[in-house]
Coordinates of C-alpha atoms in Angstrom, one line a residue:
M258 CA 16.4 21.4 -18.2
K259 CA 14.7 20.8 -14.8
N260 CA 16.3 18.0 -12.8
I261 CA 13.6 16.3 -10.7
Y262 CA 16.2 14.7 -8.5
R263 CA 17.6 18.0 -7.3
W264 CA 16.1 19.7 -4.2
D265 CA 17.1 23.2 -5.6
N266 CA 15.2 22.5 -8.9
L267 CA 11.9 21.8 -7.2
T268 CA 9.1 24.0 -6.1
R269 CA 7.6 24.3 -2.7
P270 CA 4.5 22.2 -3.6
E271 CA 6.7 19.6 -5.2
L272 CA 8.8 19.2 -2.1
E273 CA 5.7 19.2 0.1
Q274 CA 4.3 16.3 -2.0
L275 CA 7.6 14.4 -1.7
A276 CA 7.5 14.7 2.1
R277 CA 4.0 13.2 2.1
E278 CA 5.4 10.4 -0.1
D279 CA 8.1 9.7 2.5
A280 CA 10.9 10.4 -0.1
I281 CA 14.5 9.6 0.6
V282 CA 16.7 12.7 0.9
I283 CA 20.3 12.3 0.0
I284 CA 22.5 15.0 1.7
H285 CA 25.7 15.1 -0.2
V286 CA 28.9 16.2 1.5
G287 CA 32.0 16.7 -0.6
A288 CA 35.0 19.0 -0.4
I289 CA 36.9 21.8 -2.1
E290 CA 40.5 20.9 -2.0
Q291 CA 43.5 20.5 -4.2
H292 CA 43.7 17.2 -6.1
G293 CA 47.2 17.3 -7.5
P294 CA 48.3 19.5 -10.4
H295 CA 45.9 17.8 -12.9
L296 CA 42.4 17.7 -11.3
P297 CA 40.1 20.6 -10.3
V298 CA 39.8 21.5 -6.6
G299 CA 36.1 20.6 -6.8
T300 CA 36.7 17.0 -7.7
D301 CA 35.1 15.5 -4.6
A302 CA 32.1 17.9 -4.9
I303 CA 31.6 17.3 -8.6
L304 CA 32.0 13.5 -8.7
G305 CA 29.9 13.2 -5.5
R306 CA 27.1 15.3 -6.9
D307 CA 27.0 13.2 -10.1
T308 CA 27.0 10.1 -7.9
A309 CA 24.2 11.3 -5.6
E310 CA 22.0 12.3 -8.5
A311 CA 22.6 8.9 -10.2
V312 CA 21.7 7.1 -7.0
A313 CA 18.5 9.2 -6.6
E314 CA 17.5 8.4 -10.2
R315 CA 18.1 4.7 -9.8
L316 CA 16.2 4.5 -6.5
S317 CA 13.3 6.2 -8.1
T318 CA 13.2 4.5 -11.5
Q319 CA 14.4 1.0 -10.7
Y320 CA 13.3 0.5 -7.1
G321 CA 10.2 2.7 -6.9
K322 CA 11.7 4.7 -4.0
R323 CA 11.5 8.4 -4.8
A324 CA 14.7 10.2 -3.8
I325 CA 16.1 13.7 -4.1
V326 CA 19.5 15.3 -3.5
T327 CA 20.1 18.4 -1.4
P328 CA 22.5 21.1 -2.6
T329 CA 26.0 19.9 -2.1
M330 CA 27.8 20.8 1.1
A331 CA 31.0 21.5 -0.9
V332 CA 33.2 23.2 1.7
A333 CA 33.8 20.7 4.5
N334 CA 36.7 19.3 6.5
S335 CA 39.9 19.7 4.5
T336 CA 42.3 21.2 7.1
H337 CA 45.0 18.7 6.0
H338 CA 45.0 20.2 2.5
M339 CA 45.3 23.9 3.4
S340 CA 49.1 24.0 2.6
F341 CA 48.1 23.5 -1.0
A342 CA 46.6 26.4 -3.0
G343 CA 42.9 26.4 -3.7
S344 CA 41.8 24.3 -0.7
M345 CA 39.0 25.5 1.5
T346 CA 37.9 24.2 4.9
L347 CA 35.5 24.6 7.8
S348 CA 36.8 24.0 11.3
P349 CA 35.6 20.7 12.7
I350 CA 33.2 22.4 15.1
T351 CA 31.7 24.5 12.3
F352 CA 31.4 21.4 10.1
L353 CA 29.4 19.6 12.8
T354 CA 27.1 22.6 13.2
V355 CA 26.4 23.2 9.6
L356 CA 25.7 19.5 8.8
T357 CA 23.5 19.2 11.8
E358 CA 21.5 22.3 10.8
I359 CA 21.1 21.1 7.2
C360 CA 19.6 17.9 8.6
E361 CA 17.3 19.9 10.9
C362 CA 16.1 21.9 7.9
V363 CA 15.3 18.8 5.9
A364 CA 13.5 17.2 8.9
A365 CA 11.5 20.4 9.6
H366 CA 9.7 19.9 6.3
G367 CA 8.5 16.5 7.1
F368 CA 11.2 14.2 5.7
R369 CA 12.2 11.3 7.8
K370 CA 14.5 9.2 5.5
L371 CA 17.8 11.1 5.5
Y372 CA 21.0 9.6 4.1
I373 CA 24.3 11.5 4.2
L374 CA 26.5 10.6 1.2
N375 CA 30.1 11.5 1.9
T376 CA 32.5 11.7 -1.0
H377 CA 35.6 12.9 0.9
G378 CA 37.7 10.8 3.3
G379 CA 38.5 13.7 5.6
N380 CA 34.8 14.1 6.4
R381 CA 34.3 10.5 7.6
H382 CA 35.1 10.9 11.3
P383 CA 33.5 14.4 11.7
I384 CA 30.3 13.0 10.2
Q385 CA 30.3 10.1 12.7
V386 CA 30.5 12.6 15.5
A387 CA 27.9 14.8 14.0
L388 CA 25.5 11.8 13.8
I389 CA 25.4 11.6 17.6
M390 CA 24.1 15.2 17.7
I391 CA 21.8 14.8 14.6
N392 CA 20.1 11.6 15.8
E393 CA 19.6 12.9 19.3
K394 CA 18.1 16.2 18.0
L395 CA 15.9 14.7 15.4
G396 CA 14.7 11.6 17.3
F397 CA 15.2 9.2 14.4
H398 CA 18.1 7.6 12.7
V399 CA 20.0 9.4 9.9
Y400 CA 22.4 7.1 8.0
T401 CA 25.7 7.7 6.2
S402 CA 28.2 5.9 4.0
Q403 CA 31.5 6.7 2.3
H404 CA 31.1 6.7 -1.5
V405 CA 28.9 4.2 -3.4
S406 CA 31.3 2.9 -6.0
G407 CA 30.5 -0.8 -6.0
S408 CA 32.2 -3.6 -4.1
E409 CA 35.9 -3.6 -3.4
Q410 CA 36.4 -6.5 -5.8
E411 CA 34.6 -4.6 -8.6
V412 CA 36.9 -1.7 -8.0
Y413 CA 40.0 -3.9 -8.0
D414 CA 38.9 -5.6 -11.3
I415 CA 38.7 -2.2 -13.0
L416 CA 41.8 -0.4 -11.8
E417 CA 45.1 -1.2 -13.5
T418 CA 47.8 0.3 -11.2
Q419 CA 46.0 0.8 -7.9
N420 CA 43.9 -1.4 -5.6
G421 CA 41.4 1.2 -4.5
M422 CA 40.6 4.9 -4.1
A423 CA 43.5 7.3 -3.7
H424 CA 43.7 11.1 -3.7
G425 CA 44.0 12.3 -7.2
G426 CA 45.1 8.9 -8.3
E427 CA 43.9 6.4 -10.9
M428 CA 40.3 6.1 -9.8
E429 CA 39.5 9.8 -9.4
T430 CA 41.3 10.7 -12.6
A431 CA 39.5 8.0 -14.6
L432 CA 36.1 9.1 -13.2
M433 CA 36.8 12.8 -14.1
L434 CA 38.0 11.8 -17.5
Y435 CA 34.8 9.9 -18.1
L436 CA 32.3 12.4 -16.7
H437 CA 34.1 15.8 -17.1
P438 CA 37.1 15.4 -19.4
E439 CA 37.3 19.1 -20.1
L440 CA 38.3 19.7 -16.4
V441 CA 41.3 17.4 -16.5
D442 CA 44.7 18.8 -17.4
P443 CA 46.4 16.6 -20.0
M444 CA 49.5 16.5 -17.8
Y445 CA 47.7 13.7 -15.9
T446 CA 49.5 11.2 -18.0
H447 CA 52.8 12.2 -16.3
I448 CA 51.6 12.4 -12.7
K449 CA 53.1 10.1 -10.2
G450 CA 52.0 11.0 -6.6
G451 CA 52.9 9.9 -3.2
N452 CA 53.3 6.2 -2.3
L453 CA 50.0 4.3 -1.6
E454 CA 51.7 2.4 1.2
K455 CA 51.0 4.8 4.1
T456 CA 53.8 5.1 6.7
V457 CA 52.9 6.4 10.2
P458 CA 55.2 9.2 11.3
G459 CA 58.0 7.8 13.4
G460 CA 58.6 4.9 11.1
I461 CA 55.8 2.5 12.4
E462 CA 54.7 0.7 9.3
N463 CA 51.6 -1.5 9.0
S464 CA 50.5 -0.3 12.5
H465 CA 47.1 0.0 14.0
A466 CA 48.2 3.4 15.4
S467 CA 46.8 6.4 13.8
T468 CA 47.1 10.2 13.9
F469 CA 46.2 13.4 12.1
E470 CA 48.5 14.0 9.1
R471 CA 48.7 16.8 6.6
M472 CA 48.9 16.0 3.0
E473 CA 52.4 17.5 2.5
E474 CA 53.6 14.8 4.9
L475 CA 52.4 12.2 2.3
T476 CA 53.0 13.7 -1.1
E477 CA 54.9 16.6 -2.7
N478 CA 52.6 17.3 -5.6
G479 CA 49.2 16.8 -3.7
S480 CA 48.2 13.5 -5.3
I481 CA 48.7 9.9 -4.2
G482 CA 49.1 7.0 -6.5
N483 CA 49.4 6.8 -10.3
A484 CA 47.1 9.2 -12.1

């Protein structure tokens, strides 16, 4: 069935008309990386695509703002997961270049309302750097945000064992069980991942200091929190 909210399902005349209507273009950036032993490596790309399409549909039907979603940029910045099988990554420089050129392609067809929906934590800082290049090249503002899963309080009220998003933990496992249960290994009921309380290497707890860390420094099985 044709999905009218997906860029790759539409014809050239349809996209030309959407540009004339000043439609919003959601550029989804996900990841291909391990999510513990129980979730598929495409979790961020799969959940993010579903989210992006739901947002586009709601913007169009409830708010009268026509919106469409570009093909997912699935392989992104996952260097920190590469010690775990199945993970794929672009170098930070390649990531910046690819995302910038995707935005340039969209803008070249007349679209001026671009929104980058990021559904992988490791992409957050590279996207912020890329926006410097993107906004300067395009001459207008392109916006981004991390996920669109409601307010923090709404998330806290739903989760039972965690107080927010964690890699391969309660929230991601629950979302996959709801949307794509066939992709979740039943072993999820026995998965206990790394501690949610992050410790900075060197023993500095609850510090404002930050660094680049690989996932094997935080968890043995690739997940964090209680699946």
